[in-house]
């Protein structure tokens, strides 16, 4: 190879590298992937799997974020003596941004545990983030939760938890470390998903939930839940999965007319020796509760669970933890 040709090749490669590096820098600071919740308590996360996260020390409405970026007070590491610590991961049903601390599920469960405790201090940490899917909840557990030395992990599962296809990335070096690669992957996947949804006529909430639970998406959710179970088992602890029924205006009752029974069965079907599963649908039906009675504002399609429903959930979780020996007897 002639010297001039070699020089031209080197210059070309350096130019390409410089262009890609510039594009990478621009994308890291200028582009944020879709799926954000636009509230003052959120900021962009430079973890590509979280995408966004709570702002440490921020306050919004009745919600206070601690110094480590999750709801509630600060917690010490390592945990104190005679302390049984539970980490609860989930989305908006767990965070409950519209409710004061005392009405949230983690707080109500913590109060119930301590009221019935003999010498053990129970702590239930609220790692809920609005809009998070199962993959983000797993990443949150691994990157933020495990350092708090949980004795039990609770995953609150809701029916919009399966990851939309355009947000799902295979975990490889380039995806984790390159915003430019993530950008083009996201754009391609988003276009393909949009085309598929249009062809299938996806329109209603019911269409959406069944679409998300088709095998090519739900199998990934199953793998994420089983990974959480393995993480719990590595410390000789357990994972408790709590299935939340949907109480939107599409749902008239929780019995024969409930449209999502098959989806609940899919989640119930995930099995692991380190895992237990309960379905709040069973408890709501036992108490003859209706979607209207468990929602914050059913008429306006505000289907997040109200304080009473979360109290019912706390009681059911507590009874299950005792029955399954998930807490000290």
Tab-separated table of C-alpha atoms in Angstrom:
chain	number	residue	atom	x	y	z
A	1	UNK	CA	0.000	0.000	0.000
A	2	UNK	CA	1.332	3.415	-0.973
A	3	UNK	CA	2.177	5.795	1.832
A	4	UNK	CA	-0.287	8.410	0.533
A	5	UNK	CA	-3.081	5.822	0.416
A	6	UNK	CA	-2.339	4.753	3.977
A	7	UNK	CA	-2.388	8.361	5.151
A	8	UNK	CA	-5.735	8.950	3.407
A	9	UNK	CA	-7.168	5.824	5.024
A	10	UNK	CA	-5.996	6.910	8.476
A	11	UNK	CA	-7.397	10.416	7.968
A	12	UNK	CA	-10.718	8.935	6.824
A	13	UNK	CA	-10.938	6.634	9.849
A	14	UNK	CA	-10.048	9.459	12.218
A	15	UNK	CA	-12.716	11.657	10.594
A	16	UNK	CA	-15.353	8.942	10.913
A	17	UNK	CA	-14.376	8.378	14.540
A	18	UNK	CA	-14.553	12.128	15.248
A	19	UNK	CA	-18.012	12.382	13.668
A	20	UNK	CA	-19.302	9.386	15.640
A	21	UNK	CA	-17.772	10.681	18.857
A	22	UNK	CA	-19.369	14.101	18.332
A	23	UNK	CA	-22.727	12.473	17.577
A	24	UNK	CA	-22.392	10.311	20.692
A	25	UNK	CA	-21.707	13.335	22.897
A	26	UNK	CA	-24.637	15.240	21.402
A	27	UNK	CA	-27.021	12.298	21.828
A	28	UNK	CA	-25.997	11.765	25.447
A	29	UNK	CA	-26.963	15.285	26.410
A	30	UNK	CA	-29.609	16.286	23.850
A	31	UNK	CA	-31.777	13.179	23.415
A	32	UNK	CA	-33.941	11.519	25.989
A	33	UNK	CA	-35.854	8.388	25.181
A	34	UNK	CA	-39.640	8.475	25.380
A	35	UNK	CA	-41.576	7.097	28.321
A	36	UNK	CA	-40.844	9.845	30.830
A	37	UNK	CA	-43.256	11.003	33.490
A	38	UNK	CA	-43.195	14.794	33.347
A	39	UNK	CA	-43.181	15.949	36.965
A	40	UNK	CA	-40.729	18.137	38.920
A	41	UNK	CA	-39.658	15.134	40.995
A	42	UNK	CA	-38.142	13.357	37.972
A	43	UNK	CA	-34.845	13.768	36.206
A	44	UNK	CA	-33.063	12.024	33.390
A	45	UNK	CA	-31.092	8.965	34.462
A	46	UNK	CA	-27.813	8.173	32.782
A	47	UNK	CA	-28.565	4.507	33.403
A	48	UNK	CA	-30.016	3.523	29.987
A	49	UNK	CA	-32.342	0.938	31.515
A	50	UNK	CA	-33.887	3.298	34.066
A	51	UNK	CA	-34.177	6.229	31.568
A	52	UNK	CA	-35.485	8.558	34.312
A	53	UNK	CA	-35.485	8.560	38.105
A	54	UNK	CA	-36.673	10.481	41.147
A	55	UNK	CA	-34.737	13.607	42.117
A	56	UNK	CA	-33.032	13.177	45.517
A	57	UNK	CA	-34.362	15.629	48.104
A	58	UNK	CA	-37.227	16.863	45.888
A	59	UNK	CA	-40.840	17.350	47.030
A	60	UNK	CA	-44.067	17.272	45.032
A	61	UNK	CA	-47.591	17.466	46.435
A	62	UNK	CA	-47.609	14.980	49.349
A	63	UNK	CA	-44.516	13.158	48.091
A	64	UNK	CA	-41.045	13.642	49.591
A	65	UNK	CA	-37.985	12.038	48.030
A	66	UNK	CA	-35.050	11.122	50.254
A	67	UNK	CA	-31.341	11.693	49.656
A	68	UNK	CA	-30.957	8.400	47.785
A	69	UNK	CA	-33.780	9.028	45.331
A	70	UNK	CA	-36.784	7.067	46.581
A	71	UNK	CA	-39.880	8.029	48.544
A	72	UNK	CA	-39.755	8.353	52.318
A	73	UNK	CA	-37.161	9.094	54.958
A	74	UNK	CA	-33.484	8.218	54.745
A	75	UNK	CA	-32.463	4.710	55.813
A	76	UNK	CA	-29.144	3.666	57.273
A	77	UNK	CA	-26.741	1.191	55.692
A	78	UNK	CA	-26.013	-1.241	57.169
A	79	UNK	CA	-29.433	-1.684	58.733
A	80	UNK	CA	-29.846	-1.582	62.477
A	81	UNK	CA	-29.937	-4.607	64.787
A	82	UNK	CA	-33.201	-6.549	65.048
A	83	UNK	CA	-34.376	-4.903	61.821
A	84	UNK	CA	-36.282	-6.819	59.146
A	85	UNK	CA	-36.101	-4.765	55.972
A	86	UNK	CA	-38.469	-5.152	53.019
A	87	UNK	CA	-37.969	-3.511	49.644
A	88	UNK	CA	-41.126	-2.914	47.632
A	89	UNK	CA	-40.615	-2.205	43.926
A	90	UNK	CA	-43.346	-1.148	41.545
A	91	UNK	CA	-44.798	1.707	39.552
A	92	UNK	CA	-47.343	4.418	40.361
A	93	UNK	CA	-49.488	2.027	42.420
A	94	UNK	CA	-46.520	1.682	44.772
A	95	UNK	CA	-45.337	5.293	44.743
A	96	UNK	CA	-48.912	6.696	45.142
A	97	UNK	CA	-47.840	10.248	44.339
A	98	UNK	CA	-51.309	11.672	45.112
A	99	UNK	CA	-51.441	10.182	48.601
A	100	UNK	CA	-49.642	11.195	51.810
A	101	UNK	CA	-47.027	8.783	53.125
A	102	UNK	CA	-49.343	7.268	55.722
A	103	UNK	CA	-51.793	6.115	53.029
A	104	UNK	CA	-49.298	4.395	50.722
A	105	UNK	CA	-49.071	0.613	50.618
A	106	UNK	CA	-45.463	0.379	51.905
A	107	UNK	CA	-46.269	2.607	54.883
A	108	UNK	CA	-49.524	0.816	55.758
A	109	UNK	CA	-47.781	-2.558	55.558
A	110	UNK	CA	-44.930	-1.312	57.742
A	111	UNK	CA	-47.373	-0.036	60.374
A	112	UNK	CA	-49.257	-3.323	60.370
A	113	UNK	CA	-46.064	-5.342	60.766
A	114	UNK	CA	-44.778	-3.232	63.648
A	115	UNK	CA	-48.131	-3.253	65.435
A	116	UNK	CA	-47.936	-7.047	65.536
A	117	UNK	CA	-44.200	-7.318	66.161
A	118	UNK	CA	-42.446	-8.617	69.253
A	119	UNK	CA	-39.007	-7.041	69.350
A	120	UNK	CA	-38.422	-6.757	65.597
A	121	UNK	CA	-38.309	-3.408	63.817
A	122	UNK	CA	-39.887	-3.712	60.376
A	123	UNK	CA	-38.998	-1.295	57.590
A	124	UNK	CA	-40.762	-1.264	54.213
A	125	UNK	CA	-38.897	0.876	51.687
A	126	UNK	CA	-40.921	2.448	48.878
A	127	UNK	CA	-39.012	1.977	45.612
A	128	UNK	CA	-42.026	2.768	43.433
A	129	UNK	CA	-41.559	5.015	40.387
A	130	UNK	CA	-44.384	6.144	38.126
A	131	UNK	CA	-44.325	4.554	34.700
A	132	UNK	CA	-41.665	1.968	35.492
A	133	UNK	CA	-42.026	-1.442	33.896
A	134	UNK	CA	-40.733	-4.746	35.244
A	135	UNK	CA	-37.333	-4.307	33.560
A	136	UNK	CA	-36.802	-0.893	35.152
A	137	UNK	CA	-37.939	-2.241	38.518
A	138	UNK	CA	-35.361	-5.026	38.227
A	139	UNK	CA	-32.664	-2.500	37.346
A	140	UNK	CA	-33.732	-0.283	40.268
A	141	UNK	CA	-33.480	-3.256	42.606
A	142	UNK	CA	-29.988	-4.154	41.384
A	143	UNK	CA	-28.520	-0.653	41.249
A	144	UNK	CA	-30.191	1.001	44.254
A	145	UNK	CA	-32.119	-1.494	46.333
A	146	UNK	CA	-29.744	-4.301	47.192
A	147	UNK	CA	-27.354	-2.119	49.168
A	148	UNK	CA	-30.148	-1.749	51.757
A	149	UNK	CA	-29.795	-5.453	52.626
A	150	UNK	CA	-33.423	-6.530	52.091
A	151	UNK	CA	-34.718	-9.560	53.972
A	152	UNK	CA	-37.682	-9.752	51.594
A	153	UNK	CA	-38.407	-8.277	48.156
A	154	UNK	CA	-41.964	-7.439	47.104
A	155	UNK	CA	-42.791	-6.804	43.437
A	156	UNK	CA	-46.116	-5.112	42.772
A	157	UNK	CA	-47.207	-6.210	39.291
A	158	UNK	CA	-49.768	-4.263	37.264
A	159	UNK	CA	-51.061	-5.203	33.844
A	160	UNK	CA	-49.255	-2.474	31.921
A	161	UNK	CA	-45.902	-3.659	33.287
A	162	UNK	CA	-44.664	-5.647	30.268
A	163	UNK	CA	-42.135	-3.555	28.421
A	164	UNK	CA	-43.376	-1.942	25.201
A	165	UNK	CA	-41.268	-3.355	22.397
A	166	UNK	CA	-39.697	-0.070	21.333
A	167	UNK	CA	-38.200	0.395	24.794
A	168	UNK	CA	-36.760	-3.081	25.165
A	169	UNK	CA	-33.044	-3.482	24.510
A	170	UNK	CA	-30.885	-6.553	24.597
A	171	UNK	CA	-28.241	-6.151	27.261
A	172	UNK	CA	-24.985	-5.819	25.363
A	173	UNK	CA	-21.963	-3.553	25.578
A	174	UNK	CA	-23.012	-1.114	22.843
A	175	UNK	CA	-26.586	-0.729	24.100
A	176	UNK	CA	-25.449	-0.053	27.649
A	177	UNK	CA	-22.670	2.377	26.747
A	178	UNK	CA	-23.725	4.140	23.531
A	179	UNK	CA	-26.576	6.648	23.357
A	180	UNK	CA	-26.161	6.732	19.577
A	181	UNK	CA	-26.754	2.991	19.269
A	182	UNK	CA	-29.731	3.241	21.623
A	183	UNK	CA	-31.195	6.078	19.554
A	184	UNK	CA	-31.165	4.188	16.255
A	185	UNK	CA	-32.305	0.964	17.926
A	186	UNK	CA	-35.180	2.842	19.560
A	187	UNK	CA	-36.250	4.521	16.313
A	188	UNK	CA	-36.222	1.280	14.347
A	189	UNK	CA	-38.111	-0.646	17.017
A	190	UNK	CA	-40.644	2.126	17.508
A	191	UNK	CA	-41.440	2.171	13.796
A	192	UNK	CA	-41.808	-1.612	13.674
A	193	UNK	CA	-44.043	-1.673	16.755
A	194	UNK	CA	-46.224	1.138	15.405
A	195	UNK	CA	-46.664	-0.750	12.137
A	196	UNK	CA	-47.527	-3.967	13.963
A	197	UNK	CA	-50.039	-2.277	16.280
A	198	UNK	CA	-51.763	-0.631	13.326
A	199	UNK	CA	-52.006	-3.942	11.479
A	200	UNK	CA	-53.498	-5.626	14.566
A	201	UNK	CA	-55.969	-2.800	15.209
A	202	UNK	CA	-54.723	-2.113	18.741
A	203	UNK	CA	-57.001	0.615	20.082
A	204	UNK	CA	-58.524	0.039	23.524
A	205	UNK	CA	-56.979	-0.592	26.937
A	206	UNK	CA	-58.011	-4.235	26.635
A	207	UNK	CA	-56.260	-4.501	23.256
A	208	UNK	CA	-53.139	-2.941	24.752
A	209	UNK	CA	-52.910	-5.219	27.767
A	210	UNK	CA	-53.363	-8.379	25.708
A	211	UNK	CA	-50.846	-7.066	23.181
A	212	UNK	CA	-48.275	-6.533	25.931
A	213	UNK	CA	-48.840	-10.051	27.272
A	214	UNK	CA	-48.180	-11.890	24.016
A	215	UNK	CA	-45.281	-14.344	24.380
A	216	UNK	CA	-42.586	-12.279	22.671
A	217	UNK	CA	-43.015	-9.549	25.318
A	218	UNK	CA	-44.319	-11.441	28.325
A	219	UNK	CA	-41.556	-14.059	28.169
A	220	UNK	CA	-39.079	-11.237	28.834
A	221	UNK	CA	-41.165	-10.091	31.791
A	222	UNK	CA	-41.176	-13.642	33.109
A	223	UNK	CA	-37.382	-13.775	32.812
A	224	UNK	CA	-37.070	-10.477	34.715
A	225	UNK	CA	-39.294	-11.733	37.539
A	226	UNK	CA	-37.345	-14.979	37.752
A	227	UNK	CA	-34.118	-12.976	37.911
A	228	UNK	CA	-35.542	-11.058	40.877
A	229	UNK	CA	-36.353	-14.402	42.465
A	230	UNK	CA	-32.775	-15.587	41.908
A	231	UNK	CA	-31.426	-12.373	43.446
A	232	UNK	CA	-33.570	-12.959	46.527
A	233	UNK	CA	-32.492	-16.597	46.677
A	234	UNK	CA	-28.806	-15.679	46.510
A	235	UNK	CA	-29.226	-14.148	49.978
A	236	UNK	CA	-31.453	-17.008	51.129
A	237	UNK	CA	-34.501	-14.742	51.008
A	238	UNK	CA	-37.749	-14.678	49.025
A	239	UNK	CA	-39.579	-12.660	46.396
A	240	UNK	CA	-43.287	-11.970	46.886
A	241	UNK	CA	-45.180	-10.980	43.722
A	242	UNK	CA	-48.416	-9.052	44.304
A	243	UNK	CA	-50.744	-8.837	41.284
A	244	UNK	CA	-52.828	-5.661	41.120
A	245	UNK	CA	-56.144	-5.855	39.242
A	246	UNK	CA	-56.991	-3.026	36.883
A	247	UNK	CA	-59.888	-0.829	38.011
A	248	UNK	CA	-60.272	1.522	35.046
A	249	UNK	CA	-63.627	2.496	33.543
A	250	UNK	CA	-63.201	-0.442	31.156
A	251	UNK	CA	-63.720	-2.718	34.167
A	252	UNK	CA	-67.265	-3.014	35.526
A	253	UNK	CA	-66.615	-5.678	38.157
A	254	UNK	CA	-63.926	-8.074	39.363
A	255	UNK	CA	-65.922	-11.240	38.737
A	256	UNK	CA	-67.253	-12.861	35.553
A	257	UNK	CA	-67.097	-9.642	33.538
A	258	UNK	CA	-63.508	-8.840	34.478
A	259	UNK	CA	-61.696	-8.848	31.108
A	260	UNK	CA	-58.208	-9.683	32.340
A	261	UNK	CA	-58.528	-13.040	34.109
A	262	UNK	CA	-56.259	-14.799	31.545
A	263	UNK	CA	-53.515	-12.214	32.099
A	264	UNK	CA	-53.618	-12.759	35.853
A	265	UNK	CA	-53.267	-16.487	35.215
A	266	UNK	CA	-50.150	-15.854	33.122
A	267	UNK	CA	-48.480	-14.109	36.040
A	268	UNK	CA	-49.682	-16.699	38.543
A	269	UNK	CA	-48.065	-19.315	36.319
A	270	UNK	CA	-44.548	-18.008	36.955
A	271	UNK	CA	-43.022	-20.415	39.468
A	272	UNK	CA	-39.801	-20.438	41.472
A	273	UNK	CA	-38.735	-22.029	44.742
A	274	UNK	CA	-37.724	-18.562	45.968
A	275	UNK	CA	-41.024	-16.925	45.075
A	276	UNK	CA	-44.595	-16.652	46.302
A	277	UNK	CA	-47.453	-14.975	44.413
A	278	UNK	CA	-50.724	-13.468	45.566
A	279	UNK	CA	-53.493	-11.830	43.547
A	280	UNK	CA	-55.402	-8.885	45.019
A	281	UNK	CA	-58.273	-9.864	42.742
A	282	UNK	CA	-58.978	-12.756	45.123
A	283	UNK	CA	-59.090	-10.502	48.171
A	284	UNK	CA	-61.182	-7.803	46.493
A	285	UNK	CA	-63.706	-10.464	45.488
A	286	UNK	CA	-63.685	-12.037	48.958
A	287	UNK	CA	-64.641	-8.646	50.377
A	288	UNK	CA	-67.104	-7.940	47.526
A	289	UNK	CA	-65.225	-4.798	46.541
A	290	UNK	CA	-65.944	-3.193	43.182
A	291	UNK	CA	-63.681	-1.205	40.836
A	292	UNK	CA	-65.595	1.897	41.880
A	293	UNK	CA	-64.813	1.260	45.556
A	294	UNK	CA	-61.071	0.668	45.167
A	295	UNK	CA	-60.207	3.496	42.739
A	296	UNK	CA	-59.204	7.028	43.691
A	297	UNK	CA	-61.752	8.426	41.211
A	298	UNK	CA	-63.396	5.809	38.994
A	299	UNK	CA	-65.601	8.241	37.058
A	300	UNK	CA	-62.576	10.175	35.836
A	301	UNK	CA	-60.666	6.958	35.048
A	302	UNK	CA	-58.256	7.553	37.941
A	303	UNK	CA	-57.819	3.867	38.564
A	304	UNK	CA	-54.963	4.018	41.057
A	305	UNK	CA	-55.979	2.376	44.292
A	306	UNK	CA	-57.318	4.546	47.113
A	307	UNK	CA	-56.122	4.386	50.748
A	308	UNK	CA	-58.807	1.869	51.748
A	309	UNK	CA	-57.898	-0.514	48.912
A	310	UNK	CA	-54.207	-0.215	49.771
A	311	UNK	CA	-55.072	-0.994	53.389
A	312	UNK	CA	-56.876	-4.128	52.215
A	313	UNK	CA	-53.781	-5.011	50.184
A	314	UNK	CA	-51.536	-4.478	53.223
A	315	UNK	CA	-53.688	-6.817	55.340
A	316	UNK	CA	-53.666	-9.484	52.632
A	317	UNK	CA	-49.900	-9.231	52.158
A	318	UNK	CA	-49.374	-9.429	55.922
A	319	UNK	CA	-51.497	-12.579	56.239
A	320	UNK	CA	-49.659	-14.142	53.308
A	321	UNK	CA	-46.254	-13.338	54.774
A	322	UNK	CA	-47.231	-15.062	58.012
A	323	UNK	CA	-48.750	-18.061	56.233
A	324	UNK	CA	-45.770	-18.529	53.904
A	325	UNK	CA	-43.287	-17.844	56.734
A	326	UNK	CA	-41.770	-14.929	54.850
A	327	UNK	CA	-41.300	-13.012	58.101
A	328	UNK	CA	-39.998	-14.152	61.508
A	329	UNK	CA	-42.613	-16.173	63.380
